[in-house]
């Protein structure tokens, strides 16, 4: 697409980490921030629902708006397609039966939106890992019956990580459905949260990537990619730090091999084979160019992280990204089309 100002990219732009909510879940999340307990995710969500200022009001409004302001911003800035996902922490903070019911409701609701705007939206399935068997059922229903294109998991669930065998039905269903699992951040689990709560480190400043990077490392070092070799994991924020650590991880993993599970590949080789990364919240050309070398251009997808990141600023970053034209097309849309099977 192009406009009179010539500012629009000439290639399709797909943004792959774009958050939404539905009123029922937004109300439940608000009630959760006001209820008992001290979950680290309440540091951010308690602020969103507890403070009234332009940021919190905009976030609350834009999350539940799918077909109004969101489409206007996409049109104005040149985002052709959003890959929608229920905002973090998804339904993972709710009691398991309620969470499973919410997941089904969210998937039904977003599938209706996708059906009304098939050229503007696709969506990742929401699941409740609290009940892994029903979560696996919901993956199959969401992909086969609703036509969704992947699965969203917001890092740990009650301190549990997807490499643990109890969660393998989720990995098995995702692999069988050719549905990538987007491992999205949430605040550190209760086991590791305490030191992160100083200086508001528990959310996007540092805690999100520390938690999610740890989760990804557990998956890479556990052997699940030998058991599920066709499973694809998607990591936002240019891989939650892992590309930068790849050389040292492989070096140290080999040095301590005797007391770790035996793997067919090195962690870095799984990173290149089984992981895709996205630019969400990392509008930094030098880091993108490094990731091209570390994990390969064909593993990098563009994302805005709407509504948390500004769409205009992020599109300016994409316009100015100084990579080869063919690489720009791959990052803007080609890799996402292949990853999420978008025609
Ligand atoms: Mn996000």
CSV table of C-alpha atoms and ligand atoms in Angstrom, one decimal:
chain,number,residue,atom,x,y,z
A,1,UNK,CA,0.0,0.0,0.0
A,2,UNK,CA,1.1,3.6,-0.4
A,3,UNK,CA,-0.3,7.1,0.3
A,4,UNK,CA,0.3,10.5,-1.1
A,5,UNK,CA,3.0,11.3,1.4
A,6,UNK,CA,4.9,8.2,0.3
A,7,UNK,CA,5.4,7.2,3.9
A,8,UNK,CA,3.6,3.9,3.7
A,9,UNK,CA,5.7,0.8,3.2
A,10,UNK,CA,5.3,-0.8,-0.2
A,11,UNK,CA,5.0,-4.3,1.3
A,12,UNK,CA,2.4,-5.9,3.5
A,13,UNK,CA,2.8,-5.2,7.3
A,14,UNK,CA,1.7,-7.8,9.8
A,15,UNK,CA,2.0,-7.1,13.5
A,16,UNK,CA,2.1,-10.3,15.5
A,17,UNK,CA,1.9,-9.3,19.2
A,18,UNK,CA,-1.2,-7.2,19.4
A,19,UNK,CA,-3.2,-7.3,22.6
A,20,UNK,CA,-7.0,-7.1,23.2
A,21,UNK,CA,-9.4,-8.0,25.9
A,22,UNK,CA,-13.2,-8.6,26.2
A,23,UNK,CA,-15.3,-6.8,28.8
A,24,UNK,CA,-16.0,-10.0,30.8
A,25,UNK,CA,-12.3,-10.8,31.2
A,26,UNK,CA,-11.3,-7.1,31.8
A,27,UNK,CA,-13.9,-7.0,34.6
A,28,UNK,CA,-12.6,-10.2,36.1
A,29,UNK,CA,-9.0,-9.0,35.9
A,30,UNK,CA,-10.0,-5.8,37.7
A,31,UNK,CA,-11.8,-7.7,40.4
A,32,UNK,CA,-8.7,-9.9,40.7
A,33,UNK,CA,-6.5,-6.9,41.4
A,34,UNK,CA,-8.9,-5.8,44.1
A,35,UNK,CA,-9.2,-9.2,45.7
A,36,UNK,CA,-7.0,-11.0,48.2
A,37,UNK,CA,-3.4,-12.0,47.4
A,38,UNK,CA,-0.2,-10.4,46.4
A,39,UNK,CA,0.6,-11.8,42.9
A,40,UNK,CA,3.4,-9.9,41.2
A,41,UNK,CA,1.3,-9.2,38.2
A,42,UNK,CA,-0.8,-7.0,40.4
A,43,UNK,CA,2.0,-4.4,40.4
A,44,UNK,CA,1.1,-3.5,36.8
A,45,UNK,CA,-2.6,-4.4,36.6
A,46,UNK,CA,-3.4,-2.8,40.0
A,47,UNK,CA,-1.9,0.4,38.6
A,48,UNK,CA,-3.9,0.1,35.3
A,49,UNK,CA,-7.2,-0.3,37.2
A,50,UNK,CA,-6.4,1.6,40.3
A,51,UNK,CA,-5.0,4.9,38.9
A,52,UNK,CA,-6.9,7.2,36.7
A,53,UNK,CA,-4.6,9.0,34.2
A,54,UNK,CA,-4.4,9.3,30.4
A,55,UNK,CA,-2.3,6.1,30.1
A,56,UNK,CA,-4.5,3.8,32.2
A,57,UNK,CA,-7.7,5.2,30.6
A,58,UNK,CA,-6.3,4.7,27.1
A,59,UNK,CA,-5.1,1.1,27.8
A,60,UNK,CA,-8.5,0.1,29.3
A,61,UNK,CA,-10.3,1.7,26.3
A,62,UNK,CA,-8.0,0.4,23.5
A,63,UNK,CA,-7.9,-3.2,24.8
A,64,UNK,CA,-11.6,-3.8,24.5
A,65,UNK,CA,-12.0,-1.9,21.3
A,66,UNK,CA,-11.4,-4.1,18.3
A,67,UNK,CA,-13.3,-2.6,15.4
A,68,UNK,CA,-13.2,1.1,16.0
A,69,UNK,CA,-10.2,3.1,17.0
A,70,UNK,CA,-7.9,0.1,16.5
A,71,UNK,CA,-8.8,-0.2,12.8
A,72,UNK,CA,-8.5,3.6,12.4
A,73,UNK,CA,-4.9,3.5,13.8
A,74,UNK,CA,-4.0,0.5,11.7
A,75,UNK,CA,-5.4,2.4,8.6
A,76,UNK,CA,-3.6,5.6,9.5
A,77,UNK,CA,-0.2,4.1,10.1
A,78,UNK,CA,-0.2,1.3,7.6
A,79,UNK,CA,-0.6,-1.9,9.7
A,80,UNK,CA,-2.4,-4.3,7.3
A,81,UNK,CA,-3.0,-7.2,9.7
A,82,UNK,CA,-2.9,-7.7,13.4
A,83,UNK,CA,-2.3,-11.1,15.0
A,84,UNK,CA,-4.6,-10.6,18.1
A,85,UNK,CA,-4.0,-12.2,21.5
A,86,UNK,CA,-5.7,-11.7,24.9
A,87,UNK,CA,-3.6,-9.4,26.9
A,88,UNK,CA,-1.2,-10.8,29.5
A,89,UNK,CA,-1.6,-12.5,32.0
A,90,UNK,CA,-4.4,-14.0,29.9
A,91,UNK,CA,-6.7,-16.2,32.0
A,92,UNK,CA,-3.8,-17.7,33.9
A,93,UNK,CA,-4.5,-15.9,37.2
A,94,UNK,CA,-8.1,-17.2,37.5
A,95,UNK,CA,-9.4,-20.4,39.1
A,96,UNK,CA,-9.0,-23.3,36.6
A,97,UNK,CA,-12.7,-23.9,35.7
A,98,UNK,CA,-13.4,-20.2,35.4
A,99,UNK,CA,-10.2,-19.8,33.4
A,100,UNK,CA,-11.2,-22.6,31.0
A,101,UNK,CA,-14.6,-21.1,30.5
A,102,UNK,CA,-13.1,-17.6,29.8
A,103,UNK,CA,-10.7,-19.1,27.3
A,104,UNK,CA,-13.5,-20.6,25.3
A,105,UNK,CA,-15.5,-17.3,25.5
A,106,UNK,CA,-12.5,-15.3,24.4
A,107,UNK,CA,-11.8,-17.6,21.4
A,108,UNK,CA,-15.4,-17.6,20.3
A,109,UNK,CA,-15.6,-13.8,20.6
A,110,UNK,CA,-12.3,-13.1,18.7
A,111,UNK,CA,-13.2,-15.6,16.0
A,112,UNK,CA,-16.3,-13.5,15.3
A,113,UNK,CA,-14.2,-10.4,15.0
A,114,UNK,CA,-11.8,-12.2,12.6
A,115,UNK,CA,-14.8,-13.4,10.6
A,116,UNK,CA,-16.0,-9.8,10.2
A,117,UNK,CA,-12.5,-8.5,9.2
A,118,UNK,CA,-10.6,-11.5,7.7
A,119,UNK,CA,-8.2,-9.2,5.9
A,120,UNK,CA,-7.3,-7.2,9.0
A,121,UNK,CA,-7.2,-9.7,11.9
A,122,UNK,CA,-6.2,-13.2,12.8
A,123,UNK,CA,-5.9,-14.4,16.3
A,124,UNK,CA,-4.0,-16.7,18.7
A,125,UNK,CA,-6.0,-19.0,20.9
A,126,UNK,CA,-6.3,-18.3,24.6
A,127,UNK,CA,-5.9,-21.3,26.8
A,128,UNK,CA,-5.9,-22.1,30.6
A,129,UNK,CA,-2.8,-24.1,31.3
A,130,UNK,CA,-4.2,-24.6,34.8
A,131,UNK,CA,-6.1,-27.6,33.2
A,132,UNK,CA,-3.6,-28.9,30.6
A,133,UNK,CA,-5.9,-31.6,29.1
A,134,UNK,CA,-8.8,-29.2,28.5
A,135,UNK,CA,-6.3,-26.6,27.3
A,136,UNK,CA,-5.1,-29.1,24.7
A,137,UNK,CA,-8.8,-29.7,23.7
A,138,UNK,CA,-9.2,-25.9,23.3
A,139,UNK,CA,-6.2,-25.7,21.1
A,140,UNK,CA,-7.7,-28.3,18.8
A,141,UNK,CA,-11.1,-26.6,18.8
A,142,UNK,CA,-9.6,-23.1,18.3
A,143,UNK,CA,-7.4,-24.1,15.4
A,144,UNK,CA,-9.7,-26.6,13.6
A,145,UNK,CA,-13.2,-25.1,14.3
A,146,UNK,CA,-12.5,-21.4,14.8
A,147,UNK,CA,-9.6,-21.0,12.4
A,148,UNK,CA,-7.2,-19.3,14.9
A,149,UNK,CA,-3.5,-19.5,13.9
A,150,UNK,CA,-1.5,-20.1,17.1
A,151,UNK,CA,-1.6,-20.3,20.9
A,152,UNK,CA,-0.8,-17.6,23.5
A,153,UNK,CA,0.7,-18.6,26.8
A,154,UNK,CA,1.7,-15.9,29.3
A,155,UNK,CA,4.8,-17.5,30.8
A,156,UNK,CA,4.3,-19.4,34.1
A,157,UNK,CA,1.0,-20.6,35.4
A,158,UNK,CA,0.9,-20.7,39.2
A,159,UNK,CA,4.7,-21.1,39.1
A,160,UNK,CA,4.6,-24.0,36.6
A,161,UNK,CA,6.5,-24.0,33.4
A,162,UNK,CA,5.7,-25.7,30.1
A,163,UNK,CA,8.7,-28.1,30.1
A,164,UNK,CA,7.1,-29.9,33.1
A,165,UNK,CA,5.4,-33.2,31.9
A,166,UNK,CA,2.0,-32.1,33.2
A,167,UNK,CA,1.9,-29.5,30.5
A,168,UNK,CA,3.0,-31.8,27.6
A,169,UNK,CA,-0.6,-32.2,26.3
A,170,UNK,CA,-0.4,-28.5,25.4
A,171,UNK,CA,2.9,-28.9,23.6
A,172,UNK,CA,1.6,-32.1,21.8
A,173,UNK,CA,-1.6,-30.4,20.7
A,174,UNK,CA,0.2,-27.3,19.4
A,175,UNK,CA,2.7,-29.4,17.5
A,176,UNK,CA,-0.1,-31.6,16.0
A,177,UNK,CA,-2.1,-28.5,14.9
A,178,UNK,CA,1.1,-26.8,13.5
A,179,UNK,CA,0.2,-23.9,15.9
A,180,UNK,CA,3.1,-21.9,17.2
A,181,UNK,CA,3.1,-21.2,20.9
A,182,UNK,CA,3.7,-17.5,21.6
A,183,UNK,CA,5.4,-17.4,25.0
A,184,UNK,CA,4.5,-13.9,26.2
A,185,UNK,CA,5.8,-12.2,29.3
A,186,UNK,CA,4.1,-11.8,32.6
A,187,UNK,CA,5.6,-10.8,36.0
A,188,UNK,CA,8.0,-13.2,37.6
A,189,UNK,CA,6.5,-16.2,39.4
A,190,UNK,CA,6.0,-16.0,43.1
A,191,UNK,CA,9.1,-18.1,43.7
A,192,UNK,CA,11.3,-15.5,42.1
A,193,UNK,CA,9.4,-12.3,42.5
A,194,UNK,CA,10.6,-10.7,45.7
A,195,UNK,CA,13.8,-9.0,44.5
A,196,UNK,CA,12.1,-7.7,41.4
A,197,UNK,CA,9.6,-5.6,43.4
A,198,UNK,CA,12.1,-3.0,44.3
A,199,UNK,CA,12.2,0.0,41.9
A,200,UNK,CA,9.1,-1.4,40.0
A,201,UNK,CA,11.4,-3.9,38.2
A,202,UNK,CA,8.7,-6.6,38.2
A,203,UNK,CA,7.0,-5.6,34.9
A,204,UNK,CA,8.3,-4.5,31.5
A,205,UNK,CA,11.4,-2.8,32.8
A,206,UNK,CA,13.1,-6.1,33.6
A,207,UNK,CA,10.9,-8.7,35.3
A,208,UNK,CA,9.0,-9.7,32.2
A,209,UNK,CA,12.0,-10.7,30.1
A,210,UNK,CA,13.8,-12.3,33.1
A,211,UNK,CA,10.7,-14.5,33.7
A,212,UNK,CA,10.1,-15.3,30.1
A,213,UNK,CA,13.7,-15.7,29.2
A,214,UNK,CA,14.0,-18.2,32.0
A,215,UNK,CA,10.9,-20.1,30.8
A,216,UNK,CA,12.4,-20.3,27.3
A,217,UNK,CA,15.7,-21.5,28.7
A,218,UNK,CA,13.9,-24.2,30.6
A,219,UNK,CA,12.2,-25.3,27.3
A,220,UNK,CA,15.5,-25.2,25.4
A,221,UNK,CA,17.4,-27.2,28.0
A,222,UNK,CA,14.7,-29.7,28.9
A,223,UNK,CA,14.6,-31.9,25.8
A,224,UNK,CA,11.0,-31.0,24.9
A,225,UNK,CA,12.2,-30.0,21.4
A,226,UNK,CA,13.5,-33.6,20.9
A,227,UNK,CA,10.1,-34.9,22.0
A,228,UNK,CA,8.2,-32.3,20.0
A,229,UNK,CA,10.6,-31.5,17.2
A,230,UNK,CA,8.1,-29.7,15.0
A,231,UNK,CA,6.9,-27.4,17.8
A,232,UNK,CA,7.5,-23.7,17.3
A,233,UNK,CA,7.9,-21.2,20.1
A,234,UNK,CA,7.6,-17.5,19.5
A,235,UNK,CA,9.3,-15.0,21.8
A,236,UNK,CA,8.7,-11.3,21.8
A,237,UNK,CA,11.1,-8.5,22.6
A,238,UNK,CA,13.7,-9.9,20.1
A,239,UNK,CA,13.8,-13.2,22.0
A,240,UNK,CA,13.8,-12.0,25.6
A,241,UNK,CA,17.6,-11.7,25.6
A,242,UNK,CA,18.3,-15.2,24.4
A,243,UNK,CA,19.9,-14.3,21.0
A,244,UNK,CA,22.5,-12.2,22.8
A,245,UNK,CA,23.3,-15.1,25.2
A,246,UNK,CA,23.4,-17.8,22.5
A,247,UNK,CA,27.2,-18.3,22.3
A,248,UNK,CA,27.6,-18.4,26.1
A,249,UNK,CA,24.6,-20.6,26.6
A,250,UNK,CA,26.0,-23.2,24.1
A,251,UNK,CA,29.5,-22.9,25.7
A,252,UNK,CA,28.3,-23.4,29.2
A,253,UNK,CA,25.8,-26.0,28.3
A,254,UNK,CA,28.5,-28.1,26.7
A,255,UNK,CA,30.8,-27.5,29.7
A,256,UNK,CA,28.2,-28.8,32.1
A,257,UNK,CA,26.7,-31.5,29.9
A,258,UNK,CA,27.1,-34.4,32.4
A,259,UNK,CA,24.5,-33.1,34.9
A,260,UNK,CA,21.9,-32.0,32.3
A,261,UNK,CA,19.5,-33.9,30.2
A,262,UNK,CA,21.1,-35.2,27.1
A,263,UNK,CA,19.9,-33.2,24.0
A,264,UNK,CA,20.1,-34.0,20.3
A,265,UNK,CA,21.0,-30.4,19.5
A,266,UNK,CA,22.6,-27.5,21.4
A,267,UNK,CA,20.3,-24.9,23.0
A,268,UNK,CA,21.4,-22.4,20.4
A,269,UNK,CA,20.5,-24.9,17.6
A,270,UNK,CA,17.0,-25.3,19.0
A,271,UNK,CA,16.8,-21.5,19.2
A,272,UNK,CA,17.5,-21.3,15.5
A,273,UNK,CA,15.3,-24.3,14.6
A,274,UNK,CA,12.3,-24.1,17.0
A,275,UNK,CA,12.0,-20.5,18.0
A,276,UNK,CA,10.9,-17.4,16.1
A,277,UNK,CA,11.4,-13.9,17.6
A,278,UNK,CA,9.5,-10.7,17.2
A,279,UNK,CA,10.4,-7.0,17.4
A,280,UNK,CA,7.6,-6.2,20.0
A,281,UNK,CA,8.7,-3.3,22.2
A,282,UNK,CA,12.3,-3.4,20.7
A,283,UNK,CA,12.3,-0.6,18.2
A,284,UNK,CA,16.1,-0.7,17.9
A,285,UNK,CA,17.6,-1.3,14.4
A,286,UNK,CA,21.1,-2.3,15.8
A,287,UNK,CA,19.5,-5.1,17.9
A,288,UNK,CA,17.5,-6.3,14.9
A,289,UNK,CA,20.6,-6.5,12.8
A,290,UNK,CA,22.4,-8.5,15.5
A,291,UNK,CA,19.4,-10.9,15.7
A,292,UNK,CA,19.7,-11.4,12.0
A,293,UNK,CA,23.1,-12.8,12.5
A,294,UNK,CA,22.3,-14.6,15.8
A,295,UNK,CA,19.1,-16.4,14.8
A,296,UNK,CA,18.6,-15.6,11.1
A,297,UNK,CA,16.4,-13.1,9.2
A,298,UNK,CA,13.8,-15.8,8.5
A,299,UNK,CA,13.1,-16.1,12.2
A,300,UNK,CA,12.3,-12.4,12.9
A,301,UNK,CA,8.7,-11.0,12.7
A,302,UNK,CA,7.5,-7.5,13.1
A,303,UNK,CA,5.2,-6.6,16.0
A,304,UNK,CA,3.9,-3.4,17.6
A,305,UNK,CA,2.6,-4.6,21.0
A,306,UNK,CA,-0.5,-2.5,20.6
A,307,UNK,CA,-1.8,-0.8,22.7
A,308,UNK,CA,1.2,-0.7,25.0
A,309,UNK,CA,3.6,0.6,22.3
A,310,UNK,CA,2.8,3.5,20.0
A,311,UNK,CA,1.9,2.4,16.5
A,312,UNK,CA,3.2,5.5,14.7
A,313,UNK,CA,6.6,5.3,16.5
A,314,UNK,CA,6.9,1.6,15.7
A,315,UNK,CA,6.0,2.0,12.1
A,316,UNK,CA,8.6,4.8,11.9
A,317,UNK,CA,11.2,2.3,13.3
A,318,UNK,CA,10.1,-0.2,10.6
A,319,UNK,CA,10.4,2.4,7.8
A,320,UNK,CA,13.9,3.4,9.0
A,321,UNK,CA,15.2,-0.1,9.6
A,322,UNK,CA,18.3,-0.3,7.6
A,323,UNK,CA,18.3,-3.9,6.3
A,324,UNK,CA,18.2,-5.2,2.7
A,325,UNK,CA,14.9,-4.6,1.0
A,326,UNK,CA,14.2,-8.4,0.8
A,327,UNK,CA,14.9,-8.7,4.5
A,328,UNK,CA,12.5,-5.9,5.2
A,329,UNK,CA,9.8,-7.7,3.4
A,330,UNK,CA,10.6,-11.0,5.3
A,331,UNK,CA,10.5,-9.2,8.7
A,332,UNK,CA,7.4,-7.1,7.9
A,333,UNK,CA,5.2,-9.9,6.7
A,334,UNK,CA,6.8,-12.9,4.9
A,335,UNK,CA,8.0,-14.6,8.0
A,336,UNK,CA,4.7,-14.2,9.8
A,337,UNK,CA,2.8,-15.5,6.8
A,338,UNK,CA,4.9,-18.7,6.9
A,339,UNK,CA,4.9,-19.0,10.7
A,340,UNK,CA,1.2,-18.6,11.2
A,341,UNK,CA,0.2,-20.2,7.9
A,342,UNK,CA,-1.4,-17.0,6.6
A,343,UNK,CA,-2.2,-17.0,2.9
B,1,LIG,MN1,2.8,-7.7,24.6
